[in-house]
Coordinates of C-alpha atoms in Angstrom, one line a residue:
M1 CA 135.1 57.0 129.8
N2 CA 137.0 60.1 128.6
T3 CA 136.4 60.6 124.9
S4 CA 138.0 64.0 124.4
S5 CA 140.7 64.2 121.9
P6 CA 144.2 65.6 122.6
S7 CA 143.3 68.9 120.9
Q8 CA 140.4 69.2 123.3
S9 CA 142.4 68.7 126.4
Q10 CA 140.7 70.1 129.4
H11 CA 142.0 72.8 131.6
P12 CA 141.4 72.4 135.4
G13 CA 138.8 75.1 135.1
G14 CA 136.8 72.9 132.8
L15 CA 137.4 74.7 129.4
S16 CA 139.1 73.0 126.5
A17 CA 142.1 74.6 124.9
S18 CA 140.0 75.6 121.8
A19 CA 137.3 77.1 124.0
R20 CA 139.9 79.2 125.9
G21 CA 141.3 80.3 122.6
L22 CA 137.9 81.4 121.3
M23 CA 137.2 83.2 124.6
F24 CA 140.5 85.2 124.5
G25 CA 140.0 85.8 120.8
A26 CA 136.6 87.3 121.6
M27 CA 138.2 89.5 124.3
A28 CA 140.5 90.9 121.7
I29 CA 138.2 91.2 118.7
V30 CA 134.6 91.3 119.9
F31 CA 135.2 93.6 122.9
G32 CA 138.1 95.6 121.5
D33 CA 135.9 98.7 120.9
I34 CA 134.0 98.6 124.2
G35 CA 137.1 97.6 126.0
T36 CA 138.9 100.9 125.2
S37 CA 135.9 103.1 126.1
P38 CA 137.3 103.8 129.7
L39 CA 139.9 106.0 127.9
Y40 CA 137.4 108.7 127.2
T41 CA 133.9 108.0 128.7
I42 CA 134.2 109.6 132.2
K43 CA 136.5 112.4 130.8
E44 CA 133.8 113.4 128.3
A45 CA 131.0 113.3 130.9
F46 CA 132.8 116.0 132.8
S47 CA 133.5 118.1 129.6
P48 CA 132.2 121.7 129.8
Q49 CA 129.3 121.1 127.4
Y50 CA 127.5 119.0 130.0
G51 CA 128.2 121.4 132.9
L52 CA 128.6 118.7 135.6
V53 CA 130.2 119.5 138.9
A54 CA 132.4 116.7 140.2
N55 CA 130.7 116.4 143.6
H56 CA 129.7 113.2 145.5
D57 CA 126.1 112.8 144.2
T58 CA 127.0 113.6 140.6
V59 CA 129.9 111.2 140.5
L60 CA 127.8 108.3 142.0
G61 CA 124.9 109.1 139.7
L62 CA 127.1 109.1 136.6
L63 CA 128.7 105.8 137.6
S64 CA 125.3 104.3 138.2
L65 CA 124.2 105.4 134.7
V66 CA 127.3 103.8 133.2
F67 CA 126.8 100.6 135.2
W68 CA 123.2 100.1 134.4
S69 CA 123.7 101.0 130.7
L70 CA 126.3 98.2 130.5
M71 CA 123.9 95.8 132.3
L72 CA 120.8 96.6 130.3
V73 CA 122.1 97.5 126.9
V74 CA 125.1 95.2 126.6
T75 CA 124.7 92.4 129.1
L76 CA 120.9 91.9 128.8
K77 CA 120.1 93.0 125.3
Y78 CA 123.1 92.0 123.2
V79 CA 125.0 89.3 125.2
T80 CA 122.0 87.5 126.7
V81 CA 119.1 88.0 124.3
I82 CA 120.1 89.1 120.8
L83 CA 122.9 86.5 120.4
R84 CA 120.1 84.0 120.4
A85 CA 118.8 85.5 117.2
D86 CA 121.4 84.0 115.0
N87 CA 120.9 83.4 111.3
E88 CA 122.3 79.8 111.1
G89 CA 125.2 80.9 113.4
E90 CA 125.8 84.3 111.8
G91 CA 125.1 87.7 113.4
G92 CA 125.1 91.4 112.5
I93 CA 122.4 93.7 111.4
I94 CA 122.2 92.3 107.8
A95 CA 122.0 88.8 109.1
L96 CA 119.2 89.9 111.5
M97 CA 117.4 91.7 108.7
T98 CA 117.5 88.6 106.4
L99 CA 116.3 86.4 109.3
T100 CA 113.4 88.8 110.0
R101 CA 112.3 88.8 106.4
R102 CA 111.8 85.1 106.4
F103 CA 108.7 85.6 108.6
V104 CA 106.9 88.1 106.4
A105 CA 105.4 87.5 103.0
K106 CA 107.8 88.3 100.1
G107 CA 106.9 91.4 98.2
T108 CA 104.7 92.9 100.9
R109 CA 105.0 96.3 102.4
S110 CA 106.3 94.8 105.6
A111 CA 109.1 93.0 103.8
Y112 CA 110.0 96.3 102.0
L113 CA 110.1 98.3 105.3
I114 CA 112.2 95.7 107.1
G115 CA 114.7 95.8 104.2
V116 CA 114.8 99.6 104.2
V117 CA 115.2 99.7 108.0
G118 CA 117.9 97.0 108.0
I119 CA 120.0 98.6 105.3
F120 CA 119.7 102.0 106.9
G121 CA 121.0 100.4 110.1
A122 CA 123.9 98.9 108.2
A123 CA 124.7 102.3 106.7
L124 CA 124.6 103.9 110.1
F125 CA 127.0 101.2 111.3
F126 CA 129.5 102.4 108.8
G127 CA 128.9 106.0 109.8
D128 CA 129.9 105.5 113.4
G129 CA 132.4 102.7 112.6
V130 CA 134.8 105.1 111.0
I131 CA 134.9 107.2 114.1
T132 CA 136.0 104.3 116.4
P133 CA 139.6 104.1 115.1
A134 CA 140.0 107.9 115.2
I135 CA 138.7 108.5 118.7
S136 CA 140.2 105.5 120.3
V137 CA 143.8 105.9 119.0
L138 CA 143.6 109.7 119.6
A139 CA 142.5 109.1 123.2
A140 CA 145.4 106.7 123.8
V141 CA 148.1 108.9 122.3
E142 CA 146.7 112.0 124.2
G143 CA 148.2 110.4 127.3
L144 CA 151.4 112.2 126.2
Q145 CA 149.7 115.4 127.3
V146 CA 149.6 114.1 130.9
V147 CA 153.2 113.2 130.7
S148 CA 154.1 116.7 129.6
P149 CA 152.1 119.5 127.9
R150 CA 155.1 120.1 125.6
L151 CA 154.3 116.8 123.9
N152 CA 151.0 118.0 122.7
G153 CA 152.3 118.7 119.2
L154 CA 153.2 115.0 118.7
V155 CA 149.6 113.7 119.3
I156 CA 148.2 114.2 115.8
P157 CA 151.3 113.0 113.9
L158 CA 151.7 109.9 116.0
T159 CA 148.0 109.1 115.7
L160 CA 148.1 109.4 112.0
L161 CA 151.2 107.2 111.8
V162 CA 149.6 104.5 113.8
L163 CA 146.4 104.6 111.8
V164 CA 148.1 104.7 108.3
A165 CA 150.2 101.7 109.4
L166 CA 147.2 99.8 110.6
F167 CA 145.2 100.3 107.3
S168 CA 148.4 99.5 105.3
I169 CA 148.8 96.0 106.8
Q170 CA 145.2 94.9 106.0
R171 CA 146.3 93.3 102.7
Y172 CA 148.4 90.8 104.6
D173 CA 147.3 87.9 106.9
T174 CA 146.2 89.9 109.9
A175 CA 145.0 86.7 111.6
R176 CA 148.7 86.0 112.3
F177 CA 148.9 89.3 114.2
T178 CA 145.7 88.5 116.0
R179 CA 146.8 85.1 117.2
L180 CA 150.3 86.2 118.3
L181 CA 149.6 89.7 119.6
F182 CA 146.0 90.6 120.2
G183 CA 145.1 87.7 122.5
P184 CA 147.9 88.5 125.0
I185 CA 147.4 92.2 124.6
A186 CA 143.7 91.8 125.4
G187 CA 144.4 89.7 128.4
L188 CA 146.9 92.2 129.7
W189 CA 144.7 95.2 128.9
F190 CA 141.7 93.9 130.9
F191 CA 143.9 92.8 133.7
V192 CA 145.5 96.3 134.0
L193 CA 142.0 97.9 133.7
A194 CA 140.8 95.9 136.7
L195 CA 144.0 96.4 138.7
M196 CA 143.9 100.2 138.2
G197 CA 140.3 100.2 139.2
V198 CA 140.9 98.3 142.4
M199 CA 143.9 100.5 143.4
N200 CA 141.8 103.6 142.9
I201 CA 138.7 102.3 144.6
L202 CA 140.7 101.7 147.7
H203 CA 141.1 105.5 147.9
D204 CA 137.4 106.0 148.2
P205 CA 135.3 102.8 148.4
E206 CA 132.1 105.0 148.6
V207 CA 131.9 104.6 144.8
L208 CA 130.8 101.0 145.2
K209 CA 127.4 102.4 146.1
A210 CA 126.9 103.4 142.5
V211 CA 125.6 99.9 141.6
N212 CA 122.4 101.0 143.3
P213 CA 120.1 102.2 140.5
L214 CA 118.6 104.8 143.0
W215 CA 121.7 106.9 142.4
A216 CA 120.9 107.0 138.6
A217 CA 117.3 108.0 139.5
Q218 CA 118.6 110.7 141.9
F219 CA 120.9 112.0 139.1
F220 CA 117.9 112.7 136.9
A221 CA 115.9 114.2 139.8
D222 CA 118.8 116.6 140.6
H223 CA 119.3 117.6 137.0
T224 CA 115.7 117.5 135.9
F225 CA 115.0 117.1 132.1
G226 CA 118.5 118.4 131.2
G227 CA 120.0 115.3 132.9
I228 CA 119.0 113.1 130.0
F229 CA 121.6 114.8 127.8
I230 CA 124.4 113.2 129.9
L231 CA 123.4 110.0 128.1
G232 CA 125.3 111.5 125.1
A233 CA 128.5 110.8 127.1
V234 CA 127.2 107.6 128.8
I235 CA 126.6 106.0 125.4
L236 CA 130.4 106.0 124.9
A237 CA 130.6 103.3 127.5
V238 CA 128.4 100.9 125.4
S239 CA 130.0 101.7 122.1
G240 CA 130.8 98.5 120.3
G241 CA 127.7 96.7 121.4
E242 CA 126.7 96.0 117.8
A243 CA 130.2 94.4 117.3
I244 CA 129.2 91.7 119.9
Y245 CA 126.4 90.5 117.5
T246 CA 128.4 91.1 114.3
D247 CA 131.2 88.7 115.4
L248 CA 128.8 86.0 116.5
G249 CA 129.7 83.7 113.5
R250 CA 133.4 84.1 114.1
F251 CA 133.5 83.0 117.8
G252 CA 130.1 81.6 118.7
A253 CA 127.7 82.7 121.5
R254 CA 129.2 80.8 124.4
P255 CA 132.8 82.1 124.2
I256 CA 131.5 85.6 123.8
R257 CA 129.3 85.3 126.8
R258 CA 132.0 83.8 129.0
A259 CA 134.5 86.5 128.0
W260 CA 131.9 89.2 128.9
Y261 CA 130.6 87.8 132.1
F262 CA 133.9 86.7 133.7
F263 CA 136.5 89.1 132.3
V264 CA 135.4 92.1 130.3
L265 CA 132.4 93.4 132.3
P266 CA 134.2 93.1 135.7
A267 CA 137.3 94.8 134.4
L268 CA 135.3 97.6 132.8
M269 CA 133.2 98.3 135.9
L270 CA 136.2 98.2 138.3
N271 CA 138.0 100.7 136.1
Y272 CA 135.0 103.0 135.8
L273 CA 134.4 102.9 139.6
G274 CA 138.1 103.5 140.1
Q275 CA 138.0 106.6 137.9
G276 CA 135.0 107.8 139.9
A277 CA 136.9 107.3 143.2
L278 CA 139.8 109.3 141.8
V279 CA 137.5 112.2 140.8
L280 CA 135.9 112.1 144.3
E281 CA 139.3 112.4 145.9
N282 CA 140.6 115.0 143.4
P283 CA 138.0 116.8 141.3
E284 CA 140.8 118.1 139.0
A285 CA 141.4 114.6 137.9
A286 CA 138.1 114.8 135.9
R287 CA 140.1 116.3 132.9
N288 CA 141.6 112.9 132.2
P289 CA 140.7 110.4 135.0
F290 CA 142.0 107.4 133.1
Y291 CA 145.7 108.6 132.9
M292 CA 145.5 110.6 136.1
G293 CA 144.9 107.3 137.9
V294 CA 148.2 105.8 136.6
P295 CA 151.3 106.2 138.8
E296 CA 153.9 108.5 137.2
W297 CA 156.3 105.8 136.6
G298 CA 153.7 103.8 134.6
L299 CA 152.5 106.5 132.3
V300 CA 154.6 105.8 129.3
P301 CA 154.1 102.0 129.5
M302 CA 150.3 102.6 129.9
I303 CA 150.3 104.9 126.8
L304 CA 152.0 102.1 124.8
L305 CA 149.6 99.5 126.1
S306 CA 146.6 101.8 125.5
T307 CA 147.8 102.4 121.9
A308 CA 148.2 98.7 121.3
A309 CA 144.7 98.1 122.7
T310 CA 143.1 100.8 120.5
V311 CA 144.9 99.3 117.5
M312 CA 143.3 96.0 118.5
A313 CA 139.9 97.7 118.7
S314 CA 140.4 99.5 115.3
Q315 CA 141.4 96.2 113.7
A316 CA 138.1 94.7 114.9
V317 CA 136.1 97.5 113.4
I318 CA 137.9 97.3 110.1
A319 CA 137.5 93.6 109.8
G320 CA 133.8 94.0 110.8
S321 CA 133.4 96.6 108.0
F322 CA 134.8 94.1 105.5
S323 CA 132.4 91.4 106.7
V324 CA 129.3 93.7 106.6
A325 CA 130.3 95.0 103.1
H326 CA 130.8 91.5 101.8
Q327 CA 127.3 90.5 103.1
A328 CA 125.7 93.6 101.5
M329 CA 127.5 92.8 98.3
Q330 CA 126.3 89.3 98.2
M331 CA 122.7 90.5 98.9
G332 CA 122.9 92.9 96.0
Y333 CA 122.9 96.1 98.0
I334 CA 126.3 97.5 96.9
P335 CA 128.3 97.1 93.6
R336 CA 130.7 94.3 93.2
M337 CA 134.1 95.0 94.6
T338 CA 137.4 93.1 94.5
V339 CA 137.5 90.7 97.5
R340 CA 140.8 89.1 98.4
H341 CA 141.2 86.2 100.9
T342 CA 144.3 86.9 103.0
S343 CA 144.4 83.6 104.9
S344 CA 144.7 80.1 103.5
S345 CA 143.3 78.6 106.7
N346 CA 140.4 81.0 107.5
I347 CA 138.0 81.5 104.6
S348 CA 136.1 84.3 106.4
Q349 CA 139.2 86.5 106.6
I350 CA 138.8 88.9 103.7
Y351 CA 140.3 92.2 102.5
I352 CA 138.3 94.6 100.3
P353 CA 140.8 97.3 99.0
A354 CA 138.1 99.9 98.1
I355 CA 136.6 99.7 101.6
N356 CA 140.0 99.8 103.3
W357 CA 141.3 102.9 101.5
W358 CA 138.1 104.8 101.7
M359 CA 137.9 104.1 105.4
M360 CA 141.5 105.2 105.9
A361 CA 140.9 108.5 104.0
I362 CA 137.8 109.2 106.2
V363 CA 139.5 108.3 109.4
V364 CA 142.6 110.4 108.6
G365 CA 140.3 113.3 107.7
L366 CA 138.4 112.9 111.1
V367 CA 141.7 113.0 113.0
V368 CA 142.9 116.1 111.2
G369 CA 139.5 117.9 111.1
F370 CA 138.5 117.3 114.8
G371 CA 141.9 117.3 116.3
S372 CA 141.1 115.7 119.7
S373 CA 139.2 112.8 121.2
S374 CA 136.9 115.3 123.0
A375 CA 135.9 116.9 119.7
L376 CA 135.3 113.5 118.2
A377 CA 133.2 112.4 121.2
S378 CA 130.8 115.2 120.2
A379 CA 130.3 113.4 116.8
Y380 CA 130.1 110.0 118.3
G381 CA 126.9 108.2 119.3
V382 CA 124.2 109.6 117.0
S383 CA 124.3 106.9 114.5
M384 CA 125.1 104.2 117.1
S385 CA 122.0 105.0 119.1
M386 CA 119.8 104.8 116.0
T387 CA 121.4 101.4 115.1
M388 CA 120.7 100.2 118.6
L389 CA 117.0 101.1 118.1
I390 CA 116.8 99.3 114.8
D391 CA 118.3 96.2 116.4
T392 CA 115.6 96.3 119.1
V393 CA 112.8 96.6 116.5
L394 CA 114.1 93.7 114.4
L395 CA 114.6 91.6 117.6
A396 CA 111.0 92.1 118.5
V397 CA 109.9 90.9 115.1
V398 CA 112.1 87.8 115.4
A399 CA 110.9 87.1 119.0
R400 CA 107.3 87.3 117.9
A401 CA 107.8 84.9 114.9
L402 CA 110.5 82.6 116.1
W403 CA 110.3 82.4 119.9
P404 CA 106.7 81.5 120.9
R405 CA 107.7 80.4 124.4
W406 CA 109.9 83.4 125.1
R407 CA 108.0 86.2 123.4
V408 CA 105.9 86.7 126.5
W409 CA 108.8 88.3 128.2
V410 CA 111.1 89.2 125.3
I411 CA 108.6 91.6 123.6
P412 CA 107.9 93.5 126.8
L413 CA 111.7 93.7 127.3
C414 CA 112.0 95.1 123.8
I415 CA 109.5 97.8 124.7
V416 CA 111.7 98.8 127.7
L417 CA 114.9 98.7 125.6
L418 CA 113.1 100.8 122.9
M419 CA 112.5 103.5 125.6
I420 CA 116.2 103.4 126.5
D421 CA 117.2 103.6 122.9
L422 CA 114.9 106.6 122.3
A423 CA 116.4 108.3 125.4
F424 CA 119.9 107.8 123.9
I425 CA 118.8 109.2 120.6
V426 CA 117.3 112.3 122.2
A427 CA 120.5 112.8 124.2
N428 CA 122.7 112.4 121.2
F429 CA 120.7 114.6 118.8
V430 CA 122.0 117.7 120.5
K431 CA 125.4 116.6 119.3
I432 CA 124.4 117.2 115.6
P433 CA 125.6 120.8 115.4
L434 CA 128.8 119.9 117.2
G435 CA 129.9 117.2 114.7
G436 CA 127.2 114.6 115.1
W437 CA 126.0 115.6 111.7
F438 CA 129.0 113.8 110.1
P439 CA 128.2 110.1 110.8
V440 CA 124.5 110.8 110.1
A441 CA 125.3 112.5 106.8
L442 CA 127.7 109.7 105.9
G443 CA 125.1 107.1 106.8
V444 CA 122.4 108.9 104.7
V445 CA 124.8 109.0 101.7
L446 CA 125.6 105.3 102.0
F447 CA 122.0 104.4 102.5
T448 CA 121.1 106.4 99.3
M449 CA 123.8 104.6 97.4
L450 CA 122.7 101.2 98.7
R451 CA 119.0 101.7 97.9
T452 CA 119.9 103.2 94.5
W453 CA 122.0 100.2 93.6
R454 CA 119.3 97.8 94.7
R455 CA 116.5 99.7 92.8
G456 CA 118.7 100.3 89.8
R457 CA 119.5 96.6 89.4
K458 CA 115.7 95.8 89.5
L459 CA 115.0 98.4 86.8
L460 CA 117.9 97.1 84.7
R461 CA 116.7 93.5 85.0
A462 CA 113.1 94.6 84.1
E463 CA 114.4 96.4 81.0
I464 CA 116.3 93.3 79.9
Q465 CA 113.3 91.1 80.6
K466 CA 111.0 93.4 78.7
D467 CA 112.5 92.3 75.3
G468 CA 113.4 88.9 76.5
I469 CA 112.4 85.7 74.7
D470 CA 110.9 82.7 76.7
L471 CA 113.6 80.0 76.8
R472 CA 111.2 77.0 76.5
T473 CA 109.6 78.3 73.3
F474 CA 112.8 79.5 71.7
L475 CA 114.9 76.3 71.9
P476 CA 112.4 74.0 70.1
G477 CA 112.3 76.5 67.2
L478 CA 116.0 76.9 67.2
M479 CA 116.5 73.1 66.9
L480 CA 114.3 72.9 63.8
A481 CA 117.2 74.3 61.8
P482 CA 120.1 74.2 64.2
P483 CA 123.4 76.1 63.5
V484 CA 126.7 74.3 63.2
R485 CA 127.5 72.4 66.5
V486 CA 131.1 72.8 67.8
P487 CA 132.8 70.8 70.5
G488 CA 133.0 72.0 74.1
T489 CA 130.7 73.6 76.6
A490 CA 129.4 77.2 76.7
V491 CA 128.2 78.7 80.0
F492 CA 125.9 81.7 79.6
L493 CA 125.3 83.7 82.8
T494 CA 121.8 85.1 83.1
A495 CA 119.9 86.8 85.9
D496 CA 116.6 85.3 84.7
K497 CA 116.5 81.6 84.2
H498 CA 113.3 81.7 82.1
V499 CA 114.6 84.1 79.5
V500 CA 117.1 83.5 76.7
P501 CA 120.4 85.2 77.7
H502 CA 121.5 88.2 75.6
A503 CA 124.9 86.7 75.4
F504 CA 123.5 83.5 73.8
L505 CA 121.6 85.5 71.2
H506 CA 124.7 87.6 70.4
N507 CA 126.8 84.5 70.0
L508 CA 124.3 82.9 67.6
K509 CA 124.0 86.2 65.6
H510 CA 127.7 86.9 65.3
N511 CA 129.5 83.5 65.5
K512 CA 126.6 81.4 64.1
V513 CA 127.6 78.3 66.0
L514 CA 126.2 76.3 68.8
H515 CA 128.3 74.4 71.3
E516 CA 127.9 70.7 72.1
Q517 CA 126.8 71.6 75.6
N518 CA 125.0 74.8 76.5
V519 CA 124.5 75.8 80.1
F520 CA 122.2 78.7 81.1
L521 CA 123.6 79.6 84.5
T522 CA 121.9 81.6 87.2
V523 CA 123.7 82.5 90.4
A524 CA 121.4 83.2 93.4
T525 CA 122.3 84.5 96.9
L526 CA 120.2 83.1 99.7
N527 CA 119.0 84.8 102.9
V528 CA 121.1 82.3 104.9
P529 CA 124.8 82.4 105.6
Y530 CA 125.7 79.1 103.8
S531 CA 123.9 77.1 101.1
H532 CA 123.1 73.5 102.0
K533 CA 122.3 72.5 98.4
R534 CA 124.7 74.1 96.1
M535 CA 123.4 73.3 92.6
V536 CA 120.1 72.5 90.9
V537 CA 120.3 71.1 87.3
E538 CA 117.5 70.9 84.8
Q539 CA 118.1 69.0 81.6
M540 CA 116.3 70.5 78.7
G541 CA 117.4 68.1 75.9
D542 CA 119.6 68.5 72.8
G543 CA 122.6 69.4 75.1
F544 CA 120.9 72.3 76.9
Y545 CA 120.9 72.6 80.7
K546 CA 119.5 75.1 83.1
V547 CA 121.7 75.4 86.2
L548 CA 121.0 77.3 89.4
L549 CA 124.0 77.9 91.7
R550 CA 123.1 78.9 95.2
F551 CA 125.4 80.7 97.6
G552 CA 124.8 82.0 101.2
F553 CA 125.5 85.6 101.9
M554 CA 128.7 84.7 103.8
E555 CA 130.2 82.6 101.0
T556 CA 132.5 83.6 98.1
P557 CA 130.8 82.8 94.8
D558 CA 133.5 80.8 93.0
V559 CA 131.4 79.7 90.0
P560 CA 134.0 77.4 88.2
Q561 CA 134.9 75.6 91.4
A562 CA 131.2 75.1 92.3
L563 CA 130.4 73.8 88.9
M564 CA 133.3 71.3 88.9
Q565 CA 132.6 70.1 92.4
T566 CA 128.9 69.4 91.9
C567 CA 128.6 68.5 88.2
D568 CA 129.9 65.0 88.9
V569 CA 126.6 64.0 90.5
C570 CA 124.6 64.8 87.4
E571 CA 124.7 64.0 83.7
L572 CA 126.4 67.3 82.9
V573 CA 130.1 66.9 82.4
L574 CA 132.4 69.9 82.3
D575 CA 136.0 70.0 81.2
P576 CA 137.6 73.2 82.6
M577 CA 139.9 73.5 79.6
D578 CA 137.0 73.1 77.2
T579 CA 134.5 75.4 78.8
T580 CA 133.9 79.0 77.7
Y581 CA 131.9 81.5 79.7
F582 CA 129.8 84.1 78.0
L583 CA 128.7 87.3 79.7
S584 CA 126.6 90.2 78.7
R585 CA 128.0 93.5 79.8
E586 CA 125.4 96.2 79.9
N587 CA 126.1 99.9 79.4
V588 CA 123.5 101.8 81.5
V589 CA 122.1 105.0 80.1
A590 CA 120.0 107.3 82.2
C591 CA 116.8 108.4 80.5
V592 CA 114.3 110.9 82.0
R593 CA 111.4 109.4 80.1
R594 CA 111.5 106.0 81.9
G595 CA 110.3 107.3 85.3
G596 CA 111.7 104.4 87.3
M597 CA 113.9 106.7 89.5
P598 CA 114.7 110.4 89.5
L599 CA 117.3 111.3 86.8
W600 CA 120.0 112.0 89.4
R601 CA 119.6 108.5 90.8
D602 CA 119.6 107.0 87.3
K603 CA 123.0 108.8 86.7
L604 CA 124.2 107.7 90.1
F605 CA 123.4 104.1 89.4
G606 CA 125.0 104.4 86.0
A607 CA 128.2 105.6 87.5
M608 CA 128.2 102.9 90.2
H609 CA 127.5 100.2 87.5
R610 CA 130.4 101.4 85.4
N611 CA 132.8 101.3 88.3
A612 CA 131.7 98.0 89.7
A613 CA 134.2 95.2 89.6
P614 CA 133.8 92.9 86.6
V615 CA 131.4 90.0 87.0
A616 CA 134.1 87.6 85.8
G617 CA 136.5 88.6 88.6
Y618 CA 133.7 88.5 91.2
F619 CA 132.7 85.0 90.2
H620 CA 136.3 83.9 89.8
I621 CA 135.9 83.1 86.1
P622 CA 139.4 82.8 84.4
G623 CA 140.0 85.6 81.9
N624 CA 141.3 83.2 79.2
R625 CA 138.0 81.3 79.3
L626 CA 135.7 84.4 79.0
V627 CA 133.9 86.1 76.2
E628 CA 132.0 89.4 77.0
L629 CA 129.3 90.8 74.7
G630 CA 128.1 94.4 75.2
A631 CA 124.6 95.9 75.2
Q632 CA 123.2 99.3 75.9
V633 CA 120.2 99.6 78.2
E634 CA 118.2 102.7 79.1
I635 CA 116.6 103.0 82.5

């Protein structure tokens, strides 16, 4: 009996309409970055800095390295194995870090090291992420130079115009553009990549031999130790591998795997082999084999399609940056920022203005400062190779703890992948003087800020708790001679549910009243994407309640909504129009005598704390129901 619903109508190929939609969506978003790599990978491999000669053995060896990098790093590591390491359906380096920390004792050195390594990987992800829009759009627009050298002066202005327009539309519902444009563009893009590859392979089918790994081994034998540095160009072919894992929660593992196995990987390899055949036939084509393989009549349409595809890839990187930043914010690693939901139908589609405009400023600076995709390629890959290594290390920990049946082969595989990651790191470190320092420096700066915020919050909480009064001993004494009770409910937000909130003490001291209902509210972020039990209520008597609200790191902490939705199952009754929220707003003062952090980090934390978005806005507390009480704290 057929039980499928009309919305799940089957295609003759066996896939439902929703499955096909997810698969083509994955082609557009998940593989947007890696899908535009053919624009510059082979071209950069033959740039003067590597000194390669476009002869038969070199071309086949290079193509073999590209093929096996795609097979081992992307197909085996990310698509086949690491997608299984989901944190309740969510992926990305922060999700992997939180998953890993479940299997080590809290507060141990191992837990600390995993946290440091994971956050460093997230910082490096941002470091290389800002290069992707710049290098991909630049590489696409540089096709104008093939049309006519006289158009060279238009490359930078047109690139900036495209990028500024892209960042400017992020405040709107970009899912609408994704549905209407990116899916068809992705399908057309990968079809054209495959078609170009087949047409060029027919000129010299000899390149098909490159799938034999012996050609890669022969390449290293011919170029000795110096041959390893070509991996600095080969890594461009696998750029975007981390995005495959980051977008796991958005599309699911099965659509991602299907898109890769049946569409993206064949199209990419056909195109790379086609570029190799073109270089074998005409070594001069090595200066830009992607566009040199396009018929003259098709150059302008191909430039337009390439630009659209790179916009698609850049959109994926920007959306991924918003998602990772939101996760880090929820986990307490970066200050609170304004988060806006730009879609009424997709809760995961968010826009973070501060991240958007900072990214735009950096991307524009990269385009102007480096001036060409070749120069940017020299800066690309250092951070990415380090992030890939961190993923491998965390995967090994997860496999050892979570996959007892598979760890027999996954852990040895991780050792092999670790050697490959180290080879990529060695190859890319020579890029540091050529511009590779930039993503590393940006990653280090971001890592310092992340760790400073995390450490500063702990010190701030410790200082507040130092003079704190135990809640259970304070309330009985208070009720011996209670102040005047007034109608309504007061909600006091506190980070420590065992200590009397400062806002509660200030309210008693200055207003000298006690509400009919008093709620001591603590908001906790879990190491899982979504909380399965939202609220825990403890009745303390005399109208006092301790409430714990729990949110996953992928959720938006809407405190009033969560309270109203869950309080109907307990004795606590809240009227939104008769509830007042009390917050304590601390003014952080750096003090050299405290010794918690160096003075410069204390000052950095103080500046970050002052510029963080207000707690009320972050928790969606209405301003007309809010009372803030200030306090000065030295750290």
